[in-house]
Amino acid sequence: MLYLPRGWWHAVAATEGRSLHLTCGLTPATGHHLLVWLAGQLLHSPTLRANVPTVAGPAERTAYTEQLRKEVAEALHPHIVSEFAASLDARDPGRRAPSLPYIGDVPADPGLVLALTTARAALEGADEAVVLRAAGHEWELHPSVRPVLEALVSGARLTFGYLAARSGLTVEQVAALATELVSKDAAAVSQPR
């Protein structure tokens, strides 16, 4: 195995006969990625939505630059990296998993097994609503589904019957949740092993 750090150029060639190699690339998040994400978070700001004063005088350009600097500096608070990491986790598509034959409405069968397709799902919220971010999607759900979602976010593969008993929901309600998650490739349903 050969590890090549970022920025190192290389070329691979067989010296004798045929060769087979597999290349795996890792793309870690950089400061550039964080700043692009932060710019998206700041789109509500009139300063960021305004035209850059390219044809204005020096005083107006300086005022714009100072206002922009102030807003970006305020947005770069001590927890920004944690927020960025949570956003990355929520957007991670995970590994697509076949949910055959359950690709439409999932039947309310207590023996079926439900699992998320991503290990990087995020769960937030409490009393009024629970927010699940997974596989590039976001759902705002009733707090009664929190026990089901907590079990799924932990990486467990659990039966509809277990999830219903754990949460106080009906198997039909668990199946409805499963149908929604499967439709967005955030979960897969299977038979027990």
mmCIF file of C-alpha atoms in Angstrom:
data_model
loop_
_atom_site.group_PDB
_atom_site.id
_atom_site.type_symbol
_atom_site.label_atom_id
_atom_site.label_comp_id
_atom_site.label_asym_id
_atom_site.label_seq_id
_atom_site.Cartn_x
_atom_site.Cartn_y
_atom_site.Cartn_z
ATOM 1 C CA MET A 1 0.000 0.000 0.000
ATOM 2 C CA LEU A 2 1.260 3.466 -0.847
ATOM 3 C CA TYR A 3 -0.054 6.635 0.842
ATOM 4 C CA LEU A 4 0.418 9.900 -1.007
ATOM 5 C CA PRO A 5 -0.263 13.101 0.971
ATOM 6 C CA ARG A 6 -2.374 15.866 -0.522
ATOM 7 C CA GLY A 7 -0.465 17.877 -3.110
ATOM 8 C CA TRP A 8 2.027 15.166 -4.091
ATOM 9 C CA TRP A 9 1.979 14.402 -7.801
ATOM 10 C CA HIS A 10 2.444 10.823 -8.865
ATOM 11 C CA ALA A 11 2.126 8.484 -11.812
ATOM 12 C CA VAL A 12 1.647 4.729 -11.725
ATOM 13 C CA ALA A 13 2.968 2.332 -14.347
ATOM 14 C CA ALA A 14 3.475 -1.420 -14.461
ATOM 15 C CA THR A 15 7.110 -2.433 -14.867
ATOM 16 C CA GLU A 16 6.459 -6.054 -15.813
ATOM 17 C CA GLY A 17 3.385 -7.437 -17.520
ATOM 18 C CA ARG A 18 -0.116 -6.550 -16.484
ATOM 19 C CA SER A 19 -1.023 -4.721 -13.315
ATOM 20 C CA LEU A 20 -4.150 -3.973 -11.379
ATOM 21 C CA HIS A 21 -4.360 -1.163 -8.836
ATOM 22 C CA LEU A 22 -7.080 0.546 -6.854
ATOM 23 C CA THR A 23 -6.898 4.225 -5.966
ATOM 24 C CA CYS A 24 -8.945 5.666 -3.112
ATOM 25 C CA GLY A 25 -9.090 9.410 -2.709
ATOM 26 C CA LEU A 26 -10.009 11.178 0.505
ATOM 27 C CA THR A 27 -11.246 14.752 0.393
ATOM 28 C CA PRO A 28 -11.124 16.288 3.857
ATOM 29 C CA ALA A 29 -12.905 19.560 4.494
ATOM 30 C CA THR A 30 -10.668 22.613 4.314
ATOM 31 C CA GLY A 31 -10.972 26.203 5.460
ATOM 32 C CA HIS A 32 -12.168 27.017 1.953
ATOM 33 C CA HIS A 33 -15.086 24.596 2.362
ATOM 34 C CA LEU A 34 -15.976 26.131 5.725
ATOM 35 C CA LEU A 35 -15.969 29.665 4.288
ATOM 36 C CA VAL A 36 -18.127 28.666 1.306
ATOM 37 C CA TRP A 37 -20.594 27.022 3.727
ATOM 38 C CA LEU A 38 -20.495 30.106 5.973
ATOM 39 C CA ALA A 39 -21.288 32.357 3.014
ATOM 40 C CA GLY A 40 -24.404 30.259 2.448
ATOM 41 C CA GLN A 41 -25.353 30.642 6.104
ATOM 42 C CA LEU A 42 -25.038 34.423 5.776
ATOM 43 C CA LEU A 43 -27.318 34.804 2.760
ATOM 44 C CA HIS A 44 -29.909 36.510 4.965
ATOM 45 C CA SER A 45 -27.486 39.417 5.414
ATOM 46 C CA PRO A 46 -28.272 42.523 3.326
ATOM 47 C CA THR A 47 -24.528 43.213 3.149
ATOM 48 C CA LEU A 48 -23.761 39.868 1.534
ATOM 49 C CA ARG A 49 -26.728 40.121 -0.846
ATOM 50 C CA ALA A 50 -25.835 43.683 -1.914
ATOM 51 C CA ASN A 51 -23.750 44.383 -4.984
ATOM 52 C CA VAL A 52 -20.066 44.832 -4.252
ATOM 53 C CA PRO A 53 -19.390 48.582 -4.775
ATOM 54 C CA THR A 54 -16.859 48.096 -7.558
ATOM 55 C CA VAL A 55 -17.687 51.441 -9.207
ATOM 56 C CA ALA A 56 -18.069 53.433 -5.966
ATOM 57 C CA GLY A 57 -15.612 55.811 -4.407
ATOM 58 C CA PRO A 58 -12.972 54.837 -1.826
ATOM 59 C CA ALA A 59 -15.106 55.832 1.185
ATOM 60 C CA GLU A 60 -18.043 53.657 0.095
ATOM 61 C CA ARG A 61 -15.759 50.712 -0.681
ATOM 62 C CA THR A 62 -14.109 51.029 2.738
ATOM 63 C CA ALA A 63 -17.485 51.209 4.506
ATOM 64 C CA TYR A 64 -18.707 48.122 2.632
ATOM 65 C CA THR A 65 -15.505 46.207 3.430
ATOM 66 C CA GLU A 66 -15.729 47.084 7.120
ATOM 67 C CA GLN A 67 -19.382 46.020 7.340
ATOM 68 C CA LEU A 68 -18.575 42.759 5.540
ATOM 69 C CA ARG A 69 -15.597 42.122 7.845
ATOM 70 C CA LYS A 70 -17.780 42.769 10.915
ATOM 71 C CA GLU A 71 -20.526 40.345 9.837
ATOM 72 C CA VAL A 72 -18.117 37.569 8.871
ATOM 73 C CA ALA A 73 -16.142 38.005 12.112
ATOM 74 C CA GLU A 74 -19.348 37.726 14.166
ATOM 75 C CA ALA A 75 -20.331 34.584 12.236
ATOM 76 C CA LEU A 76 -16.943 32.991 12.986
ATOM 77 C CA HIS A 77 -17.893 32.282 16.597
ATOM 78 C CA PRO A 78 -16.144 29.616 18.732
ATOM 79 C CA HIS A 79 -18.612 26.830 17.796
ATOM 80 C CA ILE A 80 -18.603 27.405 14.039
ATOM 81 C CA VAL A 81 -16.457 24.341 13.304
ATOM 82 C CA SER A 82 -18.888 22.129 15.241
ATOM 83 C CA GLU A 83 -21.820 23.589 13.297
ATOM 84 C CA PHE A 84 -19.960 23.055 10.018
ATOM 85 C CA ALA A 85 -19.164 19.444 10.967
ATOM 86 C CA ALA A 86 -22.835 18.807 11.820
ATOM 87 C CA SER A 87 -23.806 20.254 8.449
ATOM 88 C CA LEU A 88 -21.332 17.947 6.692
ATOM 89 C CA ASP A 89 -22.725 14.993 8.600
ATOM 90 C CA ALA A 90 -26.288 15.863 7.650
ATOM 91 C CA ARG A 91 -25.382 16.224 3.966
ATOM 92 C CA ASP A 92 -23.430 12.963 3.806
ATOM 93 C CA PRO A 93 -25.393 10.744 1.415
ATOM 94 C CA GLY A 94 -24.282 7.569 3.154
ATOM 95 C CA ARG A 95 -24.165 4.278 1.326
ATOM 96 C CA ARG A 96 -27.166 3.613 -0.809
ATOM 97 C CA ALA A 97 -28.715 0.405 0.393
ATOM 98 C CA PRO A 98 -31.335 -1.535 -1.487
ATOM 99 C CA SER A 99 -34.687 -1.520 0.203
ATOM 100 C CA LEU A 100 -36.146 -4.101 -2.149
ATOM 101 C CA PRO A 101 -38.930 -4.867 -2.478
ATOM 102 C CA TYR A 102 -39.883 -1.976 -0.167
ATOM 103 C CA ILE A 103 -39.349 1.049 -2.417
ATOM 104 C CA GLY A 104 -42.874 2.486 -2.236
ATOM 105 C CA ASP A 105 -45.230 2.244 0.684
ATOM 106 C CA VAL A 106 -43.622 0.088 3.336
ATOM 107 C CA PRO A 107 -46.055 -2.428 4.864
ATOM 108 C CA ALA A 108 -46.822 -2.308 8.582
ATOM 109 C CA ASP A 109 -45.104 -5.596 9.372
ATOM 110 C CA PRO A 110 -43.676 -5.736 12.921
ATOM 111 C CA GLY A 111 -40.957 -8.145 11.750
ATOM 112 C CA LEU A 112 -39.430 -5.849 9.127
ATOM 113 C CA VAL A 113 -36.101 -4.242 10.012
ATOM 114 C CA LEU A 114 -35.331 -0.534 9.607
ATOM 115 C CA ALA A 115 -31.841 1.023 9.479
ATOM 116 C CA LEU A 116 -30.424 4.352 8.343
ATOM 117 C CA THR A 117 -28.133 4.295 5.307
ATOM 118 C CA THR A 118 -25.770 6.878 6.797
ATOM 119 C CA ALA A 119 -23.844 6.753 10.039
ATOM 120 C CA ARG A 120 -23.620 10.548 10.052
ATOM 121 C CA ALA A 121 -27.250 11.502 10.732
ATOM 122 C CA ALA A 122 -27.944 14.368 13.143
ATOM 123 C CA LEU A 123 -30.879 14.664 15.528
ATOM 124 C CA GLU A 124 -31.902 17.923 17.211
ATOM 125 C CA GLY A 125 -34.913 19.478 18.878
ATOM 126 C CA ALA A 126 -36.926 18.646 21.941
ATOM 127 C CA ASP A 127 -40.415 19.643 23.032
ATOM 128 C CA GLU A 128 -42.105 21.140 19.984
ATOM 129 C CA ALA A 129 -40.405 19.254 17.166
ATOM 130 C CA VAL A 130 -37.570 16.884 16.401
ATOM 131 C CA VAL A 131 -35.315 17.628 13.432
ATOM 132 C CA LEU A 132 -33.566 14.771 11.637
ATOM 133 C CA ARG A 133 -30.853 15.589 9.113
ATOM 134 C CA ALA A 134 -29.653 12.631 7.103
ATOM 135 C CA ALA A 135 -28.612 11.754 3.552
ATOM 136 C CA GLY A 136 -28.819 15.375 2.438
ATOM 137 C CA HIS A 137 -32.390 15.869 3.661
ATOM 138 C CA GLU A 138 -34.041 17.417 6.685
ATOM 139 C CA TRP A 139 -37.279 16.421 8.401
ATOM 140 C CA GLU A 140 -39.128 18.269 11.141
ATOM 141 C CA LEU A 141 -41.155 15.649 12.984
ATOM 142 C CA HIS A 142 -43.413 15.289 15.992
ATOM 143 C CA PRO A 143 -41.503 14.691 19.263
ATOM 144 C CA SER A 144 -43.200 11.301 19.680
ATOM 145 C CA VAL A 145 -40.841 9.828 17.051
ATOM 146 C CA ARG A 146 -37.726 10.844 19.022
ATOM 147 C CA PRO A 147 -37.207 7.354 20.578
ATOM 148 C CA VAL A 148 -37.352 5.760 17.104
ATOM 149 C CA LEU A 149 -34.942 8.288 15.637
ATOM 150 C CA GLU A 150 -32.513 8.037 18.573
ATOM 151 C CA ALA A 151 -32.340 4.285 18.069
ATOM 152 C CA LEU A 152 -31.777 4.663 14.318
ATOM 153 C CA VAL A 153 -29.181 7.448 14.650
ATOM 154 C CA SER A 154 -27.211 5.186 17.003
ATOM 155 C CA GLY A 155 -26.685 2.873 14.025
ATOM 156 C CA ALA A 156 -28.979 0.097 15.181
ATOM 157 C CA ARG A 157 -30.966 -2.181 12.859
ATOM 158 C CA LEU A 158 -34.282 -2.701 14.613
ATOM 159 C CA THR A 159 -37.641 -4.254 13.850
ATOM 160 C CA PHE A 160 -40.749 -2.152 13.402
ATOM 161 C CA GLY A 161 -42.261 -4.001 16.360
ATOM 162 C CA TYR A 162 -39.373 -3.091 18.647
ATOM 163 C CA LEU A 163 -39.393 0.527 17.487
ATOM 164 C CA ALA A 164 -43.157 0.778 18.042
ATOM 165 C CA ALA A 165 -42.893 -0.682 21.546
ATOM 166 C CA ARG A 166 -39.922 1.557 22.399
ATOM 167 C CA SER A 167 -41.698 4.737 21.313
ATOM 168 C CA GLY A 168 -45.362 4.105 22.034
ATOM 169 C CA LEU A 169 -46.140 4.517 18.328
ATOM 170 C CA THR A 170 -48.119 1.993 16.333
ATOM 171 C CA VAL A 171 -46.419 -0.285 13.820
ATOM 172 C CA GLU A 172 -48.385 1.607 11.149
ATOM 173 C CA GLN A 173 -46.811 4.902 12.282
ATOM 174 C CA VAL A 174 -43.333 3.357 12.232
ATOM 175 C CA ALA A 175 -44.051 2.045 8.720
ATOM 176 C CA ALA A 176 -45.144 5.545 7.615
ATOM 177 C CA LEU A 177 -41.890 6.996 8.965
ATOM 178 C CA ALA A 178 -39.942 4.214 7.235
ATOM 179 C CA THR A 179 -41.723 4.964 3.950
ATOM 180 C CA GLU A 180 -40.672 8.619 4.142
ATOM 181 C CA LEU A 181 -37.037 7.827 5.006
ATOM 182 C CA VAL A 182 -36.781 5.125 2.321
ATOM 183 C CA SER A 183 -38.220 7.506 -0.303
ATOM 184 C CA LYS A 184 -35.260 9.854 0.302
ATOM 185 C CA ASP A 185 -32.630 7.052 0.446
ATOM 186 C CA ALA A 186 -31.999 7.831 4.119
ATOM 187 C CA ALA A 187 -33.046 4.366 5.316
ATOM 188 C CA ALA A 188 -33.509 0.817 4.097
ATOM 189 C CA VAL A 189 -36.027 -1.812 5.099
ATOM 190 C CA SER A 190 -35.160 -5.487 5.085
ATOM 191 C CA GLN A 191 -36.259 -8.842 6.370
ATOM 192 C CA PRO A 192 -34.719 -9.988 9.674
ATOM 193 C CA ARG A 193 -31.491 -11.945 9.271
#
